[in-house]
CSV table of C-alpha atoms in Angstrom, one decimal:
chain,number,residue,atom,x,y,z
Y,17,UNK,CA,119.8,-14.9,191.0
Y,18,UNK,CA,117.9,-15.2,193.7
Y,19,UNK,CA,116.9,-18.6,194.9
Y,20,UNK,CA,113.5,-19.3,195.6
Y,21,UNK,CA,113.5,-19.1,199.2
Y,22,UNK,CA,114.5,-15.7,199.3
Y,23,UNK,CA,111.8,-14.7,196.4
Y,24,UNK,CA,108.7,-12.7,198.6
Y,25,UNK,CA,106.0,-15.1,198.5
Y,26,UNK,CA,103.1,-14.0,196.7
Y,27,UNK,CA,99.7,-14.4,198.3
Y,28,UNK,CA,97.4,-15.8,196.3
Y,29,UNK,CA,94.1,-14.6,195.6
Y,30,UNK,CA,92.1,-17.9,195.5
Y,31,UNK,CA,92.8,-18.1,199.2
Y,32,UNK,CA,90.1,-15.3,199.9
Y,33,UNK,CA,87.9,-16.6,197.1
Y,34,UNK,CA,85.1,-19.2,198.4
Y,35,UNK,CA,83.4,-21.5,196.2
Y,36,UNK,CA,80.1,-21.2,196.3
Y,37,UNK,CA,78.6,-24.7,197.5
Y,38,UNK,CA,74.0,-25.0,196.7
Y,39,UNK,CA,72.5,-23.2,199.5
Y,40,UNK,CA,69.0,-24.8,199.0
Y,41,UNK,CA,67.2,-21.1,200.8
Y,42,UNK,CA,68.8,-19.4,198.0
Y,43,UNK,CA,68.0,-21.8,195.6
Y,44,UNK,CA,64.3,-21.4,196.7
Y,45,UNK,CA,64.6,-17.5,196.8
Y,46,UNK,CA,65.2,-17.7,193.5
Y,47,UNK,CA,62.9,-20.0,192.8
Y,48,UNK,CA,60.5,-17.5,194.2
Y,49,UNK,CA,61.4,-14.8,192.1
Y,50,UNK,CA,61.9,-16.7,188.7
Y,51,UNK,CA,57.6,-17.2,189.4
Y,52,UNK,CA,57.2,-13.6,190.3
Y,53,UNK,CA,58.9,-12.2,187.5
Y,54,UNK,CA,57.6,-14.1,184.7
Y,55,UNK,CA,54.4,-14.2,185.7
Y,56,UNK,CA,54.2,-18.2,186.5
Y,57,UNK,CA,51.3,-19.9,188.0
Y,58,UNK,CA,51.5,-22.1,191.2
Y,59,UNK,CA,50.8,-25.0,189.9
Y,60,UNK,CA,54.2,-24.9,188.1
Y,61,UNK,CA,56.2,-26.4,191.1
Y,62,UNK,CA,54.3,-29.5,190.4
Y,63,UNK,CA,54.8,-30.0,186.6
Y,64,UNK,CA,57.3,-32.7,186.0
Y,65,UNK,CA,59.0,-30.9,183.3
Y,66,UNK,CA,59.4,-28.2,185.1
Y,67,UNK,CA,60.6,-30.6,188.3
Y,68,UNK,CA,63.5,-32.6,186.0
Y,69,UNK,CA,64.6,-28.9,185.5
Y,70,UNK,CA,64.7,-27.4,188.3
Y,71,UNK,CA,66.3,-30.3,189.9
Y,72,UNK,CA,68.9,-31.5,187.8
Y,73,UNK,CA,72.4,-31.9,189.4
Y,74,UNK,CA,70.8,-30.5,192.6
Y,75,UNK,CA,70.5,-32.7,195.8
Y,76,UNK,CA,67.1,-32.5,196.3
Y,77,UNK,CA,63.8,-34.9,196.8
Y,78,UNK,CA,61.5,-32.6,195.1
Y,79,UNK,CA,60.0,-28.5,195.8
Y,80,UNK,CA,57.5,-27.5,197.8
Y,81,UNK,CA,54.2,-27.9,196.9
Y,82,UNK,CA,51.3,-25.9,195.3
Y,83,UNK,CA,50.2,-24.6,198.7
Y,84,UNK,CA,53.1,-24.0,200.4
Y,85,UNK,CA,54.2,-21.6,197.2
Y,86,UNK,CA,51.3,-19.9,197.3
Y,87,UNK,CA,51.8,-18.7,201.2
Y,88,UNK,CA,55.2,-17.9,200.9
Y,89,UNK,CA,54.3,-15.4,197.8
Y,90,UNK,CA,51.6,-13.9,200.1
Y,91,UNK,CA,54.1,-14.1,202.9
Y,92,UNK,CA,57.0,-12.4,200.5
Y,93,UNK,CA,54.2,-9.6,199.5
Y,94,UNK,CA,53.6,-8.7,203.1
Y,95,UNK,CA,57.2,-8.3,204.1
Y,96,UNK,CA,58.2,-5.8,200.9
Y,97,UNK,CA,54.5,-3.7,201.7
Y,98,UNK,CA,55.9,-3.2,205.6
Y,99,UNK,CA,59.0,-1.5,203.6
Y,100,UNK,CA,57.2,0.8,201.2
Y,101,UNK,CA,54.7,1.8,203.9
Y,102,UNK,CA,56.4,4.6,204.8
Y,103,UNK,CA,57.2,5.6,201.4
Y,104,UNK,CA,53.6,5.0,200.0
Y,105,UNK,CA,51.7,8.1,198.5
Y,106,UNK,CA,48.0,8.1,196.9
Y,107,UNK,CA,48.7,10.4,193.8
Y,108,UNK,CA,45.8,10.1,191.6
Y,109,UNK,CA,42.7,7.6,191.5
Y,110,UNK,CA,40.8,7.3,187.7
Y,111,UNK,CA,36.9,6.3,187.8
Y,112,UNK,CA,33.7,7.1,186.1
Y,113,UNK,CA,31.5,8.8,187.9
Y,114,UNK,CA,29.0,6.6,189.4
Y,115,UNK,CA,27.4,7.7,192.1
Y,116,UNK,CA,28.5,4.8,194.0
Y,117,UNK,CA,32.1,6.1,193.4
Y,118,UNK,CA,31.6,8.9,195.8
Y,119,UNK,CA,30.7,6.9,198.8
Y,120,UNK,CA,33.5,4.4,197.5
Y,121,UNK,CA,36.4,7.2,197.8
Y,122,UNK,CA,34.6,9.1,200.8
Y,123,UNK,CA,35.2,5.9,202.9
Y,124,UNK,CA,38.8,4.9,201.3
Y,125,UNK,CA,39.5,8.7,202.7
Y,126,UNK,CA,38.1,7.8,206.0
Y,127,UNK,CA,40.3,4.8,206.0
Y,128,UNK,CA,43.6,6.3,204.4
Y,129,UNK,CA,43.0,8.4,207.3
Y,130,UNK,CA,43.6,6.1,209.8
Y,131,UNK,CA,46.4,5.0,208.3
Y,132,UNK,CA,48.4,7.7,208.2
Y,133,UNK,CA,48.2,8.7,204.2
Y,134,UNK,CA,46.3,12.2,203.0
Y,135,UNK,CA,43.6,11.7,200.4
Y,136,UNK,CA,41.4,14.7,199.3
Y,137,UNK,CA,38.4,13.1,197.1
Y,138,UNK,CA,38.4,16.5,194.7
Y,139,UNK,CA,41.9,16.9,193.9
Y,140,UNK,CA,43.0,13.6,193.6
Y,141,UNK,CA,40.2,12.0,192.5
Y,142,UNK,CA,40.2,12.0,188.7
Y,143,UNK,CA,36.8,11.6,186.8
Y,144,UNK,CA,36.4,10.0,183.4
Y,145,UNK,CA,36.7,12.0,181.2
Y,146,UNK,CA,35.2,10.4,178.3
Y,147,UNK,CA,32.3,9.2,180.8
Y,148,UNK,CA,31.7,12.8,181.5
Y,149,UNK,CA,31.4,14.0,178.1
Y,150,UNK,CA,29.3,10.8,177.2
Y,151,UNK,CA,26.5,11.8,180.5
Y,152,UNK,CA,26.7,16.0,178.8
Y,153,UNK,CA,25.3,14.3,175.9
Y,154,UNK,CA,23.3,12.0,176.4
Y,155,UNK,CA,21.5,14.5,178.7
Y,156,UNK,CA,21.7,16.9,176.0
Y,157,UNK,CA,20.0,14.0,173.4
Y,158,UNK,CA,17.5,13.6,175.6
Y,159,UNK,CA,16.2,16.8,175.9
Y,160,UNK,CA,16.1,16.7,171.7
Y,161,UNK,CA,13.9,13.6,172.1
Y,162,UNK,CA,11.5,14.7,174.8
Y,163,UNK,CA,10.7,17.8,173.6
Y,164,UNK,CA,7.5,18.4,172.6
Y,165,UNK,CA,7.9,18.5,168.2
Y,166,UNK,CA,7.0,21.6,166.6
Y,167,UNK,CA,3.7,21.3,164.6
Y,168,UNK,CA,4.3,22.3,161.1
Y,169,UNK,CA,1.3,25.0,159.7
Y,170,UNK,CA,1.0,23.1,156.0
Y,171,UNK,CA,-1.1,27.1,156.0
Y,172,UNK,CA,1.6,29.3,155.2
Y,173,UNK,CA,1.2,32.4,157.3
Y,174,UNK,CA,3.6,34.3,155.0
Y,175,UNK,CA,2.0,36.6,152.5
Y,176,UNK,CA,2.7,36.6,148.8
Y,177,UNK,CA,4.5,39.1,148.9
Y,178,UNK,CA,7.3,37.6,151.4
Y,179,UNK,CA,7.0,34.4,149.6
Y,180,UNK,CA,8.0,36.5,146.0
Y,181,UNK,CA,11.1,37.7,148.4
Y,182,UNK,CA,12.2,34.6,149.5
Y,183,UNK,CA,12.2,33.3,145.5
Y,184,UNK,CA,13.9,36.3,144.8
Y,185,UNK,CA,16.9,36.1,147.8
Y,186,UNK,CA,19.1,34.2,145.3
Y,187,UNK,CA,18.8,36.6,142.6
Y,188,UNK,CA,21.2,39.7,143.4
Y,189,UNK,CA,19.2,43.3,143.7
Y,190,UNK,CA,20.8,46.1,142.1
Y,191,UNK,CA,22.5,47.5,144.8
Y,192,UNK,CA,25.2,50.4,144.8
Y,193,UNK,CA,28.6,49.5,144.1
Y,194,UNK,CA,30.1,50.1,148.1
Y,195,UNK,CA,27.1,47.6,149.4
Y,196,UNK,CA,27.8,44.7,147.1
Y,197,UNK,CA,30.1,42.3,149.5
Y,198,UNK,CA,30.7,39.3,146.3
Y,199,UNK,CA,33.1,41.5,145.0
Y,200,UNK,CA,36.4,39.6,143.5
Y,201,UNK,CA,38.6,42.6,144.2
Y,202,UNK,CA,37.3,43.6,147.5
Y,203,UNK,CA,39.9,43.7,150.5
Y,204,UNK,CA,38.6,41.8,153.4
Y,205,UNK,CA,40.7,44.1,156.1
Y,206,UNK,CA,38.7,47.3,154.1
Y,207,UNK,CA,35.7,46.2,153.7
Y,208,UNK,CA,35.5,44.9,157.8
Y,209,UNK,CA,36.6,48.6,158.7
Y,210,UNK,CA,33.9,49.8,155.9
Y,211,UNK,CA,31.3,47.8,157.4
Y,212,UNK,CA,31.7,49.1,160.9
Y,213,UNK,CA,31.4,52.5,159.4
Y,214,UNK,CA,27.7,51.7,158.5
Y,215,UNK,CA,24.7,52.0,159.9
Y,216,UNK,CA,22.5,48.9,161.2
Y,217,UNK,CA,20.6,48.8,158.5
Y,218,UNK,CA,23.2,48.5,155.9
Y,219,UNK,CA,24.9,46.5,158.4
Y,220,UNK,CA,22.0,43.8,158.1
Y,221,UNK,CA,22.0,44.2,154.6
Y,222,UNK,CA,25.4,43.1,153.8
Y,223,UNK,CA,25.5,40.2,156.4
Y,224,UNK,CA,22.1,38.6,154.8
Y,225,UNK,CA,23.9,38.9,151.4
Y,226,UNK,CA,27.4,37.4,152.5
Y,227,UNK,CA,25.0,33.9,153.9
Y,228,UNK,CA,26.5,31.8,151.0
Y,229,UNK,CA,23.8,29.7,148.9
Y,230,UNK,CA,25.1,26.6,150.2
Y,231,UNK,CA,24.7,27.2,153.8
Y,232,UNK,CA,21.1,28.4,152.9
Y,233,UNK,CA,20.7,24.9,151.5
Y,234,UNK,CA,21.9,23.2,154.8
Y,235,UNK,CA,19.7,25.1,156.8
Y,236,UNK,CA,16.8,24.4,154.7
Y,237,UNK,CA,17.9,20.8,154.7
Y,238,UNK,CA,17.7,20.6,158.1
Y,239,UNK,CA,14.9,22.1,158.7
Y,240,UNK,CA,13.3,19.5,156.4
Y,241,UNK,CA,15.0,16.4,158.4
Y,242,UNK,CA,13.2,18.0,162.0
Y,243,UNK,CA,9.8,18.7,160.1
Y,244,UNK,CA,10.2,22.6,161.0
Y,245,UNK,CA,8.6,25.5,158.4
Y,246,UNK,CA,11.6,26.9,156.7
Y,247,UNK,CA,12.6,30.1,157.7
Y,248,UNK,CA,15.2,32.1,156.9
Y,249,UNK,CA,16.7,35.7,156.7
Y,250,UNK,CA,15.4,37.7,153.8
Y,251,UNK,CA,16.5,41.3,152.8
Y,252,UNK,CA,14.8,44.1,151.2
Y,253,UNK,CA,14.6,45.1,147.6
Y,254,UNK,CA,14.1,48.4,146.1
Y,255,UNK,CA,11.4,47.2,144.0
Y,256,UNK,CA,9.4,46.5,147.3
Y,257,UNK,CA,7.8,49.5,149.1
Y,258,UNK,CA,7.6,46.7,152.2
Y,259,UNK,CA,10.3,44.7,151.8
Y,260,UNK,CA,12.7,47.1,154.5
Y,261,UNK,CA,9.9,46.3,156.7
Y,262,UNK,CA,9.5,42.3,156.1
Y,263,UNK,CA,13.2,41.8,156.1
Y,264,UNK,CA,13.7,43.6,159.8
Y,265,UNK,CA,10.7,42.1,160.6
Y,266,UNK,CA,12.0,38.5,160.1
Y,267,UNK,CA,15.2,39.0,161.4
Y,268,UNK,CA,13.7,40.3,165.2
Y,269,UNK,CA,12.2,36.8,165.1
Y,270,UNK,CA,14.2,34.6,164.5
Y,271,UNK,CA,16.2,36.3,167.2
Y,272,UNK,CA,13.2,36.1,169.8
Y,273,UNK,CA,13.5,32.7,168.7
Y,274,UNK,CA,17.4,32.0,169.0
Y,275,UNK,CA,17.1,33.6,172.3
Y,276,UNK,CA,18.1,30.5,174.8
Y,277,UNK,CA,14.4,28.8,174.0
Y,278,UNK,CA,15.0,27.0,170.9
Y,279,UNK,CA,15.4,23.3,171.9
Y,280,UNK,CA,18.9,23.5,170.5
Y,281,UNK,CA,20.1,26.1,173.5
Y,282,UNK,CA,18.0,23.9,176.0
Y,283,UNK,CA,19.8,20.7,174.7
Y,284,UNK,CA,23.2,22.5,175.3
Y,285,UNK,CA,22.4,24.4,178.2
Y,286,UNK,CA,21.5,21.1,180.0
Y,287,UNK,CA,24.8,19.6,179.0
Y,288,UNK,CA,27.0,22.2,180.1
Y,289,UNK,CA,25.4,21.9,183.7
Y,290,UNK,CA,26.5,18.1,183.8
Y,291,UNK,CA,29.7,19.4,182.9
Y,292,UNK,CA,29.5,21.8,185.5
Y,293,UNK,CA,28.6,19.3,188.0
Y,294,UNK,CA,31.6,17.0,187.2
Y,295,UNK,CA,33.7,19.6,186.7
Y,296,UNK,CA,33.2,22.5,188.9
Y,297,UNK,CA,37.1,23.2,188.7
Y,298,UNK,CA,40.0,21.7,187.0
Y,299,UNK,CA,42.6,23.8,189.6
Y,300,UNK,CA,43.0,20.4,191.2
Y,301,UNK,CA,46.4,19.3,192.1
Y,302,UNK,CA,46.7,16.4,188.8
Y,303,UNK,CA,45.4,19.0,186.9
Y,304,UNK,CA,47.6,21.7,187.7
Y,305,UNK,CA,50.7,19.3,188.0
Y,306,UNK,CA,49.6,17.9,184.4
Y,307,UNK,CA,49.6,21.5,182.7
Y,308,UNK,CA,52.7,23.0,184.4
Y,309,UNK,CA,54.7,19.5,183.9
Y,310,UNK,CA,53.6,19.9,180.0
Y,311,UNK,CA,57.3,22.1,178.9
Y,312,UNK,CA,54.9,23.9,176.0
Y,313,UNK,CA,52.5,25.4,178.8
Y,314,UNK,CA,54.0,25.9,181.7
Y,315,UNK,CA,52.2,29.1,183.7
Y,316,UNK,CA,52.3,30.6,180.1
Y,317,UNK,CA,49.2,28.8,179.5
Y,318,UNK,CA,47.1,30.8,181.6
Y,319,UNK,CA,48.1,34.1,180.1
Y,320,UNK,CA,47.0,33.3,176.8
Y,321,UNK,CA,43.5,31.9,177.9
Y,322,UNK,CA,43.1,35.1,180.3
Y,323,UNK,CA,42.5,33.5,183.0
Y,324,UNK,CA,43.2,36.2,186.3
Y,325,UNK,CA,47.1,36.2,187.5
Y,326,UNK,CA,46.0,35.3,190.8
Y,327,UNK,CA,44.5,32.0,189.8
Y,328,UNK,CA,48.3,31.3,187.8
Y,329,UNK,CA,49.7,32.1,191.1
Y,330,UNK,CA,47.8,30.3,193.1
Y,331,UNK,CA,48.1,27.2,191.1
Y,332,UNK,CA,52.0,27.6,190.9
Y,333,UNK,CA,52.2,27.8,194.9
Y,334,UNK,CA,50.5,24.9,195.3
Y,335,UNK,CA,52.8,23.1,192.8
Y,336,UNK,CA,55.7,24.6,194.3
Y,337,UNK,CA,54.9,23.0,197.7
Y,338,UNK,CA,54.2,19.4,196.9
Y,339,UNK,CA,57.8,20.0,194.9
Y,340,UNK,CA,59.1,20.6,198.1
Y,341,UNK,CA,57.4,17.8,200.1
Y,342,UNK,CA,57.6,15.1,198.7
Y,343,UNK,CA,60.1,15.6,195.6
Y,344,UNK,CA,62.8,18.0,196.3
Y,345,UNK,CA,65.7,16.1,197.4
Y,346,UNK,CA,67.8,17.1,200.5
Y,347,UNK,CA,71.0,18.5,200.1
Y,348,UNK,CA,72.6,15.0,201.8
Y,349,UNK,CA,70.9,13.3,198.7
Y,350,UNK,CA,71.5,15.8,195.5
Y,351,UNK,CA,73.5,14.4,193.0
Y,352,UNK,CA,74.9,11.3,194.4
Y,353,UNK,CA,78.2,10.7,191.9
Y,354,UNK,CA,81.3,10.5,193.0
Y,355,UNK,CA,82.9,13.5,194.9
Y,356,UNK,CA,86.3,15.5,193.2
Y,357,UNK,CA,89.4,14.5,194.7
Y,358,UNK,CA,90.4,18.2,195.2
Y,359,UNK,CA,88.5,19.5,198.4
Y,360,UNK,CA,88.2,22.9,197.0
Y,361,UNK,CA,86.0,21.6,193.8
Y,362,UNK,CA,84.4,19.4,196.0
Y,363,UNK,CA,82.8,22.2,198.3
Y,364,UNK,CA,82.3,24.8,194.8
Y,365,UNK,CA,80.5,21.8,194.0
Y,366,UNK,CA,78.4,21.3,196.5
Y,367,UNK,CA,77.5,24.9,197.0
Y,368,UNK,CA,75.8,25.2,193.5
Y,369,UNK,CA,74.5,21.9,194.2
Y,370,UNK,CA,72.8,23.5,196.9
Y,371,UNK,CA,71.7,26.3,195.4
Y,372,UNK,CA,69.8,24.6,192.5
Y,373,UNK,CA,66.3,24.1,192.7
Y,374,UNK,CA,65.0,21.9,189.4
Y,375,UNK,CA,61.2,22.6,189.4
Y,376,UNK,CA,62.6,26.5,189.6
Y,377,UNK,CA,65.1,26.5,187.0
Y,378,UNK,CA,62.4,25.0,184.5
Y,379,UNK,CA,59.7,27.1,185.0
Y,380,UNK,CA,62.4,30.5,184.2
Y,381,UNK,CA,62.7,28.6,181.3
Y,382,UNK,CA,60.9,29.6,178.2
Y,383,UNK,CA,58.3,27.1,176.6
Y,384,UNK,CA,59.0,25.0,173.4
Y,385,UNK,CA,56.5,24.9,170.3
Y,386,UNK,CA,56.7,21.5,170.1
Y,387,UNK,CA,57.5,17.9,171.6
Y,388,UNK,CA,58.6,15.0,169.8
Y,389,UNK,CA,55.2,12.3,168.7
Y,390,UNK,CA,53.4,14.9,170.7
Y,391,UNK,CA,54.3,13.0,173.8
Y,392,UNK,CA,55.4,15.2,177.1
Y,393,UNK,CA,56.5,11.8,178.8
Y,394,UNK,CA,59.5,11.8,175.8
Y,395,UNK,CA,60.3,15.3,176.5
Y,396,UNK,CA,61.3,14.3,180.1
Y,397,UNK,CA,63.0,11.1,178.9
Y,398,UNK,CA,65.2,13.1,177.3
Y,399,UNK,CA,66.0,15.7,179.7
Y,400,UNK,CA,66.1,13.6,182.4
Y,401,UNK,CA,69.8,14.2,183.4
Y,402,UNK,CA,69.4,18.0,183.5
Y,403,UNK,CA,66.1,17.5,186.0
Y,404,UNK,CA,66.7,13.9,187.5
Y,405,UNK,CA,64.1,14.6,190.4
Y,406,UNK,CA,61.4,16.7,188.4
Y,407,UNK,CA,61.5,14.4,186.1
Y,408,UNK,CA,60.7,11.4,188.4
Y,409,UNK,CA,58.2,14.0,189.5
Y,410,UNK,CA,56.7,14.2,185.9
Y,411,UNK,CA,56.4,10.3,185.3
Y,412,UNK,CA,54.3,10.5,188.0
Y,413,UNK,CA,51.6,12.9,187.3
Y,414,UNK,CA,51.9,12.5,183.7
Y,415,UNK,CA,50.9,9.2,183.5
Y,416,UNK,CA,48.0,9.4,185.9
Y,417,UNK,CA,45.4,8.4,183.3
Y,418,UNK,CA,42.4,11.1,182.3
Y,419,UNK,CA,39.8,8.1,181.3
C-alpha cells in the first residue's frame, strides 16, 4: 500500500468555487426587474411589508425611494431602446380612419424618416376594418333615409283586367306538359339545358312560374313596410287575348325601374365608393404577407378568384424581397446547433444548409384544406422546426390586427 504521501493529491474543486457574498447593485438589479416583470407600482419600495421582505437578513438601512425608482426605470428603458435601435422595424400600424389619422401617419413618416426607419402610409398602414364597413353603411342608410319617399297612387292605374291576372298568378294555367317547371320528376341538369333551348318568351314564362309563393309574399311584405304600390311579375294566360302583352309589358318596367335608379342601387352604389375610397387596393405588403403566410392560400388563392397572373406575381416578388431583407438568415447564422464531429458531415451539412431557402420550399408546397381551430398562427406553431425563420416571419404579420 501506498502511504499517503506518495498518493497524487487530488485538487479539489471548492478551491475554484466562490461563494457568493450580497452584492447590494445586484440585489437592486433585481430589485428592478422583480417591479418590471410583475407589473408593480412605484410606490411599492415604500410599503413596509414589502420593506421587512425585501430586507430580511440583508445589511441594509432601507431601498431607495419612490423617485429615485421611478428614474432608474426610465433610465433602464433608455439604455435597452439604444440596443434595439438598430434592430427596430415598423411593420404594421391598426387605426380607424379618421381623417385626422392621415396627417397623424403622414408626419410619423416624416419623422421615421429622419430617423433612419422606412414607413409607407398605404402599405403599412392598416385601416379598420370593421370602421370601414360601419362608414359603407351608414352612408348607404342614409341615402335610404334622405330619399325623397315614393307617393303611393291609393288610384290604381292597373286596369281590371291586370288586376284579374294578378288574382289569378297563384292559380296554375293550363300549360303544355314541357312548360310546366313544378314538376316532381323533372331533372334540374335537363330542364336548365331545355330552357336554354327556348325562346325569350317561353324563357320568361317559366322563370315567372318558378318565383315560389313565399318569396312573392316577402316582396309584397316589403313593399307594404316602405309604403310602395305592389308590383310584381305577372304572366300571360291563354284565356287572355292581352295577357302576352301585359305580362311583357310589366316585366320591361320593372326593369327600367331595377336599372341602377331604385334607391336600393343608389344606397349600395354609394357604399361601395366608401369602400373604394378606403380600400382602393388590398395588394399592400400586410395584405399580401397575411394571404401568402395563410398555408391554405398561398399564390393558389389568386387562381381561383381570377385575378390576372401578373398581379400573383407581382405580389409574390414583393414578398420574396422583404424575405430576403429582413428575414432570411445568412448562411453564418442558419441552423445554429451543434456542428458533427466528422468534418466531412459537417461541410455536406452545411452545403444543403446553404442551399435551403424556407419561404421557397413552402410556397412549392401544396396547400392544406384545413388548419386546426381555424387558426393559421397554430399552423406555424407547429411547423415551426421545419421553417424556424418563416415562421418568426409569420408571427409577425399574422398577428398584425385587421380592426
Amino acid at each position: 500500500m501506498k502511504s499517503d504521501a506518495e498518493k497524487p493529491k487530488q485538487t479539489l474543486i471548492s478551491k475554484f468555487l466562490k461563494s457568493k457574498s450580497f452584492m447590494k447593485e445586484e440585489f437592486e438589479r433585481l430589485l428592478l426587474e422583480f417591479i418590471i416583470m410583475t407589473d408593480q407600482p412605484f410606490h411599492v419600495v415604500e410599503n413596509q411589508a414589502f420593506l421587512r421582505f425585501a430586507l430580511y437578513g440583508r445589511d441594509l438601512d432601507g431601498l431607495f425611494r419612490e423617485d429615485t425608482l421611478e428614474r432608474r426605470i426610465v433610465s433602464l428603458y433608455d439604455a435597452e431602446k439604444l440596443k434595439i435601435k438598430d434592430l427596430l422595424m415598423v411593420l404594421a400600424i391598426t387605426t380607424d380612419n379618421a381623417s385626422s389619422c392621415d396627417t397623424i401617419f403622414n408626419e410619423f413618416k416624416r419623422v421615421a424618416s429622419q430617423k433612419g426607419l422606412h414607413f409607407d402610409c398605404d402599405n403599412q398602414r392598416v385601416r379598420c376594418r370593421a370602421h370601414v364597413v360601419n362608414l359603407a353603411c351608414k352612408d348607404a342608410i342614409s341615402i335610404l333615409k334622405t330619399m325623397s319617399a315614393i307617393e303611393v297612387d291609393d288610384s290604381s292605374d292597373i286596369s281590371s283586367d291586370e288586376s284579374n291576372i294578378c288574382e289569378d298568378e297563384s292559380q296554375p294555367s293550363a300549360e303544355s306538359g314541357d312548360l310546366q317547371s313544378d314538376s316532381p320528376d323533372a331533372n334540374p341538369a335537363n330542364d336548365t339545358a331545355s330552357r336554354n333551348n327556348l325562346s325569350l318568351y317561353h324563357r320568361v314564362r317559366k322563370g315567372i312560374a318558378s318565383i315560389s309563393g313565399t318569396l312573392r309574399e316577402s316582396f309584397k311584405s316589403s313593399c307594404r313596410i316602405k309604403k310602395l304600390r305592389h308590383r310584381q311579375l305577372v304572366r300571360d294566360t291563354e284565356v287572355r287575348w292581352n295577357s302576352t302583352d301585359y305580362m311583357l309589358r310589366r316585366l320591361y318596367d320593372m326593369k327600367l325601374e331595377g336599372n341602377g335608379k331604385g334607391e336600393i342601387c343608389s344606397a349600395a352604389a354609394v357604399a361601395c365608393d366608401k369602400l373604394n375610397k378606403y380600400y382602393p387596393t388590398s395588394d399592400g405588403l400586410v395584405y399580401v404577407m397575411g394571404l401568402i403566410l395563410d398555408p391554405r392560400c398561398k399564390l393558389e388563392w389568386y387562381k381561383c378568384v381570377g385575378i390576372p397572373s401578373q398581379v400573383a406575381k407581382s405580389n409574390k416578388k414583393m414578398a420574396l424581397q422583404h424575405w430576403d431583407t429582413f428575414y432570411k438568415p445568412r448562411n453564418a447564422e442558419m441552423y445554429s446547433v451543434e456542428e458533427p464531429l466528422d468534418i466531412l458531415a459537417s461541410q455536406v451539412k452545411r452545403a444543403k444548409t446553404d442551399r435551403r431557402d424556407e419561404f421557397r420550399e413552402y410556397l412549392s408546397m401544396p396547400t392544406v384544406e384545413s388548419v386546426k381551430d381555424n387558426d393559421c398562427l397554430t399552423w406555424w406553431k407547429e411547423h415551426e422546426q421545419s421553417f424556424p425563420s418563416l415562421a418568426a416571419m409569420a408571427r409577425d404579420f399574422l398577428a398584425v390586427s385587421g380592426t
